[in-house]
mmCIF file of N, CA and C in Angstrom:
data_model
loop_
_atom_site.group_PDB
_atom_site.id
_atom_site.type_symbol
_atom_site.label_atom_id
_atom_site.label_comp_id
_atom_site.label_asym_id
_atom_site.label_seq_id
_atom_site.Cartn_x
_atom_site.Cartn_y
_atom_site.Cartn_z
ATOM 1 N N MET A 29 -24.133 37.751 17.337
ATOM 2 C CA MET A 29 -23.207 37.954 16.669
ATOM 3 C C MET A 29 -21.959 36.674 17.007
ATOM 4 N N LYS A 30 -22.012 36.559 18.436
ATOM 5 C CA LYS A 30 -21.572 35.443 19.006
ATOM 6 C C LYS A 30 -21.663 33.907 18.386
ATOM 7 N N LYS A 31 -23.134 33.697 18.216
ATOM 8 C CA LYS A 31 -22.944 32.524 17.886
ATOM 9 C C LYS A 31 -23.067 32.313 16.379
ATOM 10 N N LYS A 32 -23.500 33.300 15.317
ATOM 11 C CA LYS A 32 -22.091 33.556 14.068
ATOM 12 C C LYS A 32 -20.943 33.182 13.902
ATOM 13 N N LEU A 33 -20.454 33.890 14.513
ATOM 14 C CA LEU A 33 -19.286 33.496 14.871
ATOM 15 C C LEU A 33 -18.221 32.006 15.316
ATOM 16 N N ASP A 34 -19.505 31.305 16.235
ATOM 17 C CA ASP A 34 -19.072 29.830 16.697
ATOM 18 C C ASP A 34 -19.318 28.839 15.306
ATOM 19 N N ILE A 35 -20.497 29.465 15.022
ATOM 20 C CA ILE A 35 -20.718 28.296 13.630
ATOM 21 C C ILE A 35 -19.672 28.160 12.219
ATOM 22 N N VAL A 36 -19.556 29.521 12.112
ATOM 23 C CA VAL A 36 -18.001 30.103 11.439
ATOM 24 C C VAL A 36 -16.895 29.117 11.396
ATOM 25 N N LEU A 37 -16.505 28.957 12.967
ATOM 26 C CA LEU A 37 -14.963 28.581 13.444
ATOM 27 C C LEU A 37 -15.690 27.049 12.925
ATOM 28 N N ARG A 38 -16.314 26.362 13.465
ATOM 29 C CA ARG A 38 -16.805 25.069 13.312
ATOM 30 C C ARG A 38 -16.905 24.918 11.925
ATOM 31 N N LEU A 39 -17.291 25.671 11.302
ATOM 32 C CA LEU A 39 -17.695 24.652 10.006
ATOM 33 C C LEU A 39 -15.965 25.271 9.017
ATOM 34 N N ALA A 40 -15.266 25.959 9.549
ATOM 35 C CA ALA A 40 -14.413 25.972 9.476
ATOM 36 C C ALA A 40 -13.488 25.001 9.528
ATOM 37 N N ALA A 41 -13.459 24.682 11.146
ATOM 38 C CA ALA A 41 -12.272 23.272 11.136
ATOM 39 C C ALA A 41 -13.284 22.298 10.494
ATOM 40 N N ALA A 42 -14.412 21.261 10.917
ATOM 41 C CA ALA A 42 -14.606 20.849 9.630
ATOM 42 C C ALA A 42 -13.971 20.714 8.590
ATOM 43 N N ALA A 43 -13.789 21.868 7.578
ATOM 44 C CA ALA A 43 -13.623 21.593 6.254
ATOM 45 C C ALA A 43 -11.720 21.614 6.216
ATOM 46 N N VAL A 44 -11.173 22.200 7.450
ATOM 47 C CA VAL A 44 -9.489 21.756 7.640
ATOM 48 C C VAL A 44 -9.360 20.419 7.617
ATOM 49 N N LEU A 45 -10.375 19.742 8.671
ATOM 50 C CA LEU A 45 -10.270 18.006 8.821
ATOM 51 C C LEU A 45 -10.361 17.402 7.723
ATOM 52 N N LEU A 46 -11.859 17.910 6.638
ATOM 53 C CA LEU A 46 -12.066 17.461 5.472
ATOM 54 C C LEU A 46 -10.847 17.470 4.543
ATOM 55 N N LEU A 47 -10.246 18.220 4.501
ATOM 56 C CA LEU A 47 -9.226 18.456 3.396
ATOM 57 C C LEU A 47 -7.773 18.064 4.154
ATOM 58 N N LEU A 48 -7.329 17.556 5.082
ATOM 59 C CA LEU A 48 -6.410 16.782 5.620
ATOM 60 C C LEU A 48 -6.724 15.443 5.655
ATOM 61 N N LEU A 49 -7.890 14.781 5.918
ATOM 62 C CA LEU A 49 -8.557 13.567 5.880
ATOM 63 C C LEU A 49 -8.377 13.405 4.133
ATOM 64 N N ALA A 50 -8.363 13.597 3.358
ATOM 65 C CA ALA A 50 -8.783 13.466 1.702
ATOM 66 C C ALA A 50 -6.876 13.992 1.386
ATOM 67 N N ALA A 51 -6.271 14.244 1.924
ATOM 68 C CA ALA A 51 -4.737 14.042 1.791
ATOM 69 C C ALA A 51 -4.034 13.244 2.320
ATOM 70 N N ILE A 52 -4.589 12.177 3.195
ATOM 71 C CA ILE A 52 -4.346 11.042 3.982
ATOM 72 C C ILE A 52 -4.647 10.305 2.969
ATOM 73 N N LEU A 53 -5.713 9.958 2.419
ATOM 74 C CA LEU A 53 -6.258 9.104 1.705
ATOM 75 C C LEU A 53 -5.833 9.139 0.441
ATOM 76 N N TYR A 54 -5.529 10.226 -0.432
ATOM 77 C CA TYR A 54 -4.954 10.522 -1.467
ATOM 78 C C TYR A 54 -3.272 10.177 -1.376
ATOM 79 N N LYS A 55 -2.497 10.238 -0.760
ATOM 80 C CA LYS A 55 -1.234 9.376 -0.203
ATOM 81 C C LYS A 55 -1.292 8.031 0.173
ATOM 82 N N GLN A 56 -2.151 7.591 0.007
ATOM 83 C CA GLN A 56 -2.539 5.749 0.352
ATOM 84 C C GLN A 56 -2.698 5.470 -1.013
ATOM 85 N N THR A 57 -3.179 6.121 -1.729
ATOM 86 C CA THR A 57 -3.869 5.175 -2.653
ATOM 87 C C THR A 57 -3.289 5.936 -4.305
ATOM 88 N N SER A 58 -3.797 7.027 -4.926
ATOM 89 C CA SER A 58 -3.271 6.960 -6.127
ATOM 90 C C SER A 58 -2.102 8.251 -5.887
ATOM 91 N N GLY A 59 -1.969 9.039 -5.265
ATOM 92 C CA GLY A 59 -0.676 9.995 -5.028
ATOM 93 C C GLY A 59 0.475 9.194 -4.003
ATOM 94 N N ALA A 60 0.302 7.508 -3.645
ATOM 95 C CA ALA A 60 1.318 7.460 -3.353
ATOM 96 C C ALA A 60 2.868 6.468 -4.365
ATOM 97 N N LEU A 61 3.579 6.718 -3.805
ATOM 98 C CA LEU A 61 5.280 6.867 -4.312
ATOM 99 C C LEU A 61 5.164 5.279 -4.997
ATOM 100 N N VAL A 62 5.537 5.730 -6.450
ATOM 101 C CA VAL A 62 5.666 4.056 -7.057
ATOM 102 C C VAL A 62 7.597 3.743 -6.407
ATOM 103 N N ILE A 63 7.467 2.294 -6.080
ATOM 104 C CA ILE A 63 8.576 2.278 -5.343
ATOM 105 C C ILE A 63 8.775 0.838 -6.390
ATOM 106 N N GLY A 64 8.151 0.274 -7.101
ATOM 107 C CA GLY A 64 8.533 -1.239 -7.627
ATOM 108 C C GLY A 64 8.125 -1.401 -8.946
ATOM 109 N N THR A 65 8.032 -2.248 -9.558
ATOM 110 C CA THR A 65 7.276 -3.064 -10.694
ATOM 111 C C THR A 65 7.336 -4.843 -10.249
ATOM 112 N N ILE A 66 6.082 -5.343 -10.628
ATOM 113 C CA ILE A 66 5.797 -6.647 -10.691
ATOM 114 C C ILE A 66 5.659 -6.711 -12.362
ATOM 115 N N ARG A 67 6.287 -7.876 -12.469
ATOM 116 C CA ARG A 67 6.532 -8.759 -13.962
ATOM 117 C C ARG A 67 5.983 -9.876 -13.820
ATOM 118 N N GLY A 68 6.239 -10.750 -15.113
ATOM 119 C CA GLY A 68 5.847 -12.301 -14.893
ATOM 120 C C GLY A 68 4.515 -12.498 -15.586
ATOM 121 N N ALA A 69 4.018 -13.560 -16.274
ATOM 122 C CA ALA A 69 2.921 -14.077 -16.664
ATOM 123 C C ALA A 69 1.901 -13.527 -15.881
ATOM 124 N N GLU A 70 2.366 -14.614 -14.774
ATOM 125 C CA GLU A 70 1.249 -14.377 -13.458
ATOM 126 C C GLU A 70 1.832 -13.832 -12.465
ATOM 127 N N TRP A 71 2.027 -12.568 -12.355
ATOM 128 C CA TRP A 71 2.997 -11.719 -11.783
ATOM 129 C C TRP A 71 3.839 -12.525 -10.697
ATOM 130 N N GLU A 72 4.940 -12.959 -10.769
ATOM 131 C CA GLU A 72 5.567 -14.345 -10.418
ATOM 132 C C GLU A 72 6.924 -13.302 -9.319
ATOM 133 N N TYR A 73 6.986 -12.216 -10.147
ATOM 134 C CA TYR A 73 8.665 -11.290 -9.391
ATOM 135 C C TYR A 73 8.007 -10.036 -9.273
ATOM 136 N N LEU A 74 8.593 -9.779 -8.078
ATOM 137 C CA LEU A 74 8.121 -8.489 -7.717
ATOM 138 C C LEU A 74 9.902 -7.551 -7.353
ATOM 139 N N THR A 75 10.174 -6.352 -7.989
ATOM 140 C CA THR A 75 11.104 -5.499 -8.055
ATOM 141 C C THR A 75 10.955 -4.100 -7.316
ATOM 142 N N VAL A 76 11.194 -4.190 -6.037
ATOM 143 C CA VAL A 76 10.727 -3.103 -5.173
ATOM 144 C C VAL A 76 12.411 -2.449 -4.702
ATOM 145 N N GLU A 77 13.001 -1.180 -5.365
ATOM 146 C CA GLU A 77 14.428 -0.121 -5.214
ATOM 147 C C GLU A 77 15.624 -1.242 -5.116
ATOM 148 N N GLU A 78 15.485 -1.950 -6.733
ATOM 149 C CA GLU A 78 16.797 -2.923 -6.803
ATOM 150 C C GLU A 78 16.951 -4.332 -6.562
ATOM 151 N N THR A 79 16.142 -4.630 -5.305
ATOM 152 C CA THR A 79 15.839 -5.791 -4.520
ATOM 153 C C THR A 79 14.777 -6.561 -5.467
ATOM 154 N N GLU A 80 15.049 -7.916 -5.221
ATOM 155 C CA GLU A 80 14.245 -9.057 -6.018
ATOM 156 C C GLU A 80 13.364 -9.701 -5.314
ATOM 157 N N TYR A 81 12.438 -9.895 -5.590
ATOM 158 C CA TYR A 81 11.077 -10.837 -5.035
ATOM 159 C C TYR A 81 10.425 -11.725 -5.543
ATOM 160 N N ALA A 82 10.325 -12.841 -5.160
ATOM 161 C CA ALA A 82 9.677 -13.719 -5.631
ATOM 162 C C ALA A 82 8.068 -14.406 -5.103
ATOM 163 N N PHE A 83 7.022 -14.884 -6.025
ATOM 164 C CA PHE A 83 6.341 -15.051 -5.169
ATOM 165 C C PHE A 83 6.016 -16.183 -4.704
ATOM 166 N N ASP A 84 5.903 -16.657 -3.250
ATOM 167 C CA ASP A 84 6.084 -17.606 -2.326
ATOM 168 C C ASP A 84 4.846 -17.893 -2.273
ATOM 169 N N PRO A 85 4.480 -19.571 -2.657
ATOM 170 C CA PRO A 85 3.019 -20.160 -2.439
ATOM 171 C C PRO A 85 2.480 -21.006 -1.313
ATOM 172 N N ALA A 86 3.593 -21.129 -0.457
ATOM 173 C CA ALA A 86 3.597 -21.508 1.244
ATOM 174 C C ALA A 86 4.257 -20.638 1.578
ATOM 175 N N PRO A 87 3.996 -19.463 2.493
ATOM 176 C CA PRO A 87 5.049 -18.680 2.943
ATOM 177 C C PRO A 87 4.026 -18.657 4.487
ATOM 178 N N PRO A 88 5.987 -18.433 5.567
ATOM 179 C CA PRO A 88 5.864 -19.196 6.965
ATOM 180 C C PRO A 88 4.426 -17.554 7.420
ATOM 181 N N VAL A 89 4.367 -16.403 6.546
ATOM 182 C CA VAL A 89 3.884 -15.558 7.258
ATOM 183 C C VAL A 89 2.308 -15.189 6.118
ATOM 184 N N HIS A 90 1.294 -13.970 7.055
ATOM 185 C CA HIS A 90 0.504 -14.096 6.019
ATOM 186 C C HIS A 90 0.354 -13.046 5.704
ATOM 187 N N GLY A 91 -0.933 -12.212 5.117
ATOM 188 C CA GLY A 91 -1.247 -11.342 4.715
ATOM 189 C C GLY A 91 -1.904 -10.076 6.336
ATOM 190 N N THR A 92 -2.201 -10.924 6.890
ATOM 191 C CA THR A 92 -2.816 -10.506 7.929
ATOM 192 C C THR A 92 -1.504 -9.648 9.153
ATOM 193 N N ASP A 93 -0.400 -10.676 9.472
ATOM 194 C CA ASP A 93 0.832 -9.962 9.426
ATOM 195 C C ASP A 93 1.531 -8.616 8.778
ATOM 196 N N LYS A 94 0.893 -7.855 7.491
ATOM 197 C CA LYS A 94 0.736 -6.309 7.242
ATOM 198 C C LYS A 94 1.490 -5.437 8.157
ATOM 199 N N GLY A 95 2.555 -4.988 7.937
ATOM 200 C CA GLY A 95 2.742 -3.894 8.463
ATOM 201 C C GLY A 95 2.495 -2.628 8.135
ATOM 202 N N ALA A 96 3.588 -1.750 7.758
ATOM 203 C CA ALA A 96 3.644 -0.564 6.968
ATOM 204 C C ALA A 96 3.153 -0.571 5.797
ATOM 205 N N PHE A 97 2.804 0.744 4.886
ATOM 206 C CA PHE A 97 2.076 0.691 3.807
ATOM 207 C C PHE A 97 3.898 1.223 3.107
ATOM 208 N N LEU A 98 4.149 0.967 2.253
ATOM 209 C CA LEU A 98 5.764 0.972 2.081
ATOM 210 C C LEU A 98 5.485 2.195 0.350
ATOM 211 N N GLY A 99 4.366 1.586 -0.483
ATOM 212 C CA GLY A 99 4.632 2.431 -1.704
ATOM 213 C C GLY A 99 3.535 1.513 -2.789
ATOM 214 N N ILE A 100 3.652 1.996 -4.171
ATOM 215 C CA ILE A 100 2.829 1.317 -4.464
ATOM 216 C C ILE A 100 3.940 0.082 -6.050
ATOM 217 N N ALA A 101 3.236 -0.804 -6.612
ATOM 218 C CA ALA A 101 4.153 -1.301 -7.495
ATOM 219 C C ALA A 101 3.426 -1.491 -8.988
ATOM 220 N N THR A 102 3.602 -1.124 -9.807
ATOM 221 C CA THR A 102 3.141 -1.332 -10.852
ATOM 222 C C THR A 102 3.769 -2.337 -11.681
ATOM 223 N N SER A 103 2.298 -2.812 -12.721
ATOM 224 C CA SER A 103 2.514 -3.664 -14.050
ATOM 225 C C SER A 103 1.679 -3.296 -15.032
ATOM 226 N N GLY A 104 1.964 -2.605 -15.952
ATOM 227 C CA GLY A 104 1.312 -1.683 -17.285
ATOM 228 C C GLY A 104 0.724 -1.149 -16.250
ATOM 229 N N ASP A 105 -0.827 -0.706 -16.937
ATOM 230 C CA ASP A 105 -1.970 0.290 -15.700
ATOM 231 C C ASP A 105 -2.118 -0.489 -14.490
ATOM 232 N N LEU A 106 -1.526 -1.442 -14.448
ATOM 233 C CA LEU A 106 -2.233 -2.278 -13.129
ATOM 234 C C LEU A 106 -1.617 -1.194 -11.583
ATOM 235 N N ARG A 107 -1.829 -1.076 -10.929
ATOM 236 C CA ARG A 107 -1.424 -0.653 -9.191
ATOM 237 C C ARG A 107 -1.294 -1.928 -8.241
ATOM 238 N N PHE A 108 -0.808 -1.872 -7.737
ATOM 239 C CA PHE A 108 -0.608 -2.676 -6.637
ATOM 240 C C PHE A 108 0.162 -2.215 -5.137
ATOM 241 N N ARG A 109 -0.725 -2.462 -4.186
ATOM 242 C CA ARG A 109 0.182 -1.414 -2.791
ATOM 243 C C ARG A 109 0.700 -2.263 -2.104
ATOM 244 N N ILE A 110 2.427 -1.774 -1.821
ATOM 245 C CA ILE A 110 3.163 -2.873 -0.858
ATOM 246 C C ILE A 110 3.755 -2.637 0.537
ATOM 247 N N TYR A 111 3.246 -3.666 1.301
ATOM 248 C CA TYR A 111 3.160 -3.412 2.661
ATOM 249 C C TYR A 111 4.309 -4.561 3.397
ATOM 250 N N SER A 112 5.330 -4.086 4.534
ATOM 251 C CA SER A 112 6.104 -4.720 4.765
ATOM 252 C C SER A 112 5.560 -5.542 5.641
ATOM 253 N N ILE A 113 6.085 -6.779 6.042
ATOM 254 C CA ILE A 113 5.334 -7.445 6.928
ATOM 255 C C ILE A 113 6.143 -7.213 8.512
ATOM 256 N N LYS A 114 4.991 -7.630 9.530
ATOM 257 C CA LYS A 114 5.777 -7.051 11.005
ATOM 258 C C LYS A 114 7.026 -8.453 11.037
ATOM 259 N N ASN A 115 7.803 -7.791 11.912
ATOM 260 C CA ASN A 115 9.156 -8.676 11.839
ATOM 261 C C ASN A 115 9.754 -9.790 11.039
ATOM 262 N N SER A 116 10.109 -9.045 10.083
ATOM 263 C CA SER A 116 10.344 -9.951 8.793
ATOM 264 C C SER A 116 11.201 -8.569 8.158
ATOM 265 N N ASP A 117 11.990 -9.293 7.732
ATOM 266 C CA ASP A 117 12.908 -8.460 6.064
ATOM 267 C C ASP A 117 12.979 -8.562 5.544
ATOM 268 N N GLU A 118 12.374 -10.216 5.362
ATOM 269 C CA GLU A 118 12.646 -11.106 3.923
ATOM 270 C C GLU A 118 11.446 -11.090 2.907
ATOM 271 N N TYR A 119 10.121 -10.894 3.829
ATOM 272 C CA TYR A 119 8.923 -10.827 2.993
ATOM 273 C C TYR A 119 8.318 -9.389 2.774
ATOM 274 N N LEU A 120 7.226 -9.514 1.435
ATOM 275 C CA LEU A 120 6.384 -8.331 1.508
ATOM 276 C C LEU A 120 4.649 -8.590 1.057
ATOM 277 N N TYR A 121 4.330 -7.901 1.229
ATOM 278 C CA TYR A 121 2.779 -8.387 1.064
ATOM 279 C C TYR A 121 2.298 -7.419 0.423
ATOM 280 N N CYS A 122 2.380 -7.703 -0.986
ATOM 281 C CA CYS A 122 1.557 -7.012 -2.455
ATOM 282 C C CYS A 122 -0.298 -7.491 -2.637
ATOM 283 N N GLN A 123 -1.124 -6.415 -2.573
ATOM 284 C CA GLN A 123 -2.292 -6.022 -2.255
ATOM 285 C C GLN A 123 -3.203 -5.397 -3.619
ATOM 286 N N TRP A 124 -3.606 -6.110 -4.321
ATOM 287 C CA TRP A 124 -4.623 -5.043 -5.342
ATOM 288 C C TRP A 124 -6.229 -5.845 -4.678
ATOM 289 N N GLU A 125 -6.955 -4.564 -5.176
ATOM 290 C CA GLU A 125 -8.229 -4.616 -4.544
ATOM 291 C C GLU A 125 -8.306 -5.080 -3.577
ATOM 292 N N TRP A 126 -9.207 -6.869 -3.730
ATOM 293 C CA TRP A 126 -9.163 -7.340 -2.382
ATOM 294 C C TRP A 126 -8.331 -8.673 -2.151
ATOM 295 N N GLU A 127 -7.749 -8.689 -3.359
ATOM 296 C CA GLU A 127 -6.395 -9.710 -3.303
ATOM 297 C C GLU A 127 -5.179 -9.817 -3.208
ATOM 298 N N GLY A 128 -4.519 -10.289 -2.411
ATOM 299 C CA GLY A 128 -2.772 -9.742 -1.982
ATOM 300 C C GLY A 128 -2.281 -11.512 -1.925
ATOM 301 N N ARG A 129 -0.675 -11.570 -2.265
ATOM 302 C CA ARG A 129 -0.172 -12.262 -2.015
ATOM 303 C C ARG A 129 1.689 -11.496 -1.553
ATOM 304 N N ILE A 130 2.553 -12.897 -1.021
ATOM 305 C CA ILE A 130 3.299 -12.792 -0.339
ATOM 306 C C ILE A 130 4.620 -12.901 -0.963
ATOM 307 N N TYR A 131 5.234 -12.263 -1.199
ATOM 308 C CA TYR A 131 6.607 -12.214 -2.072
ATOM 309 C C TYR A 131 7.853 -12.620 -0.905
ATOM 310 N N ARG A 132 8.631 -13.237 -1.313
ATOM 311 C CA ARG A 132 9.873 -13.281 -0.647
ATOM 312 C C ARG A 132 11.552 -13.090 -1.499
ATOM 313 N N ARG A 133 11.693 -12.187 -0.582
ATOM 314 C CA ARG A 133 13.486 -11.853 -0.937
ATOM 315 C C ARG A 133 13.975 -13.182 -1.831
ATOM 316 N N ILE A 134 15.057 -12.676 -3.063
ATOM 317 C CA ILE A 134 15.574 -13.837 -3.910
ATOM 318 C C ILE A 134 17.161 -13.655 -3.709
ATOM 319 N N HIS A 135 17.476 -12.121 -4.104
ATOM 320 C CA HIS A 135 18.111 -11.389 -3.870
ATOM 321 C C HIS A 135 18.520 -10.055 -4.010
#
């Protein structure tokens, strides 16, 4: 009887862990908060909560400097993940699929 209870408790703990991981994954992907939009023929401009950013072709920061995940920006049906840049309030990193771009605040 004790073995059965032990197995049931382990299965329940594994199920709770899987649900927690699924919730975290959902919040970081399709369930993330939409915080902005990307516009322009080649996605040159990013607007996040009324702050404007422009694509910077030669930024002093790199995508590997990305910090916290902030939310999602959209352009039609496309969804882009927006990250802060460590030690910078002037730049944001925008990533879709395996590609990414740096945007600099313009006002």
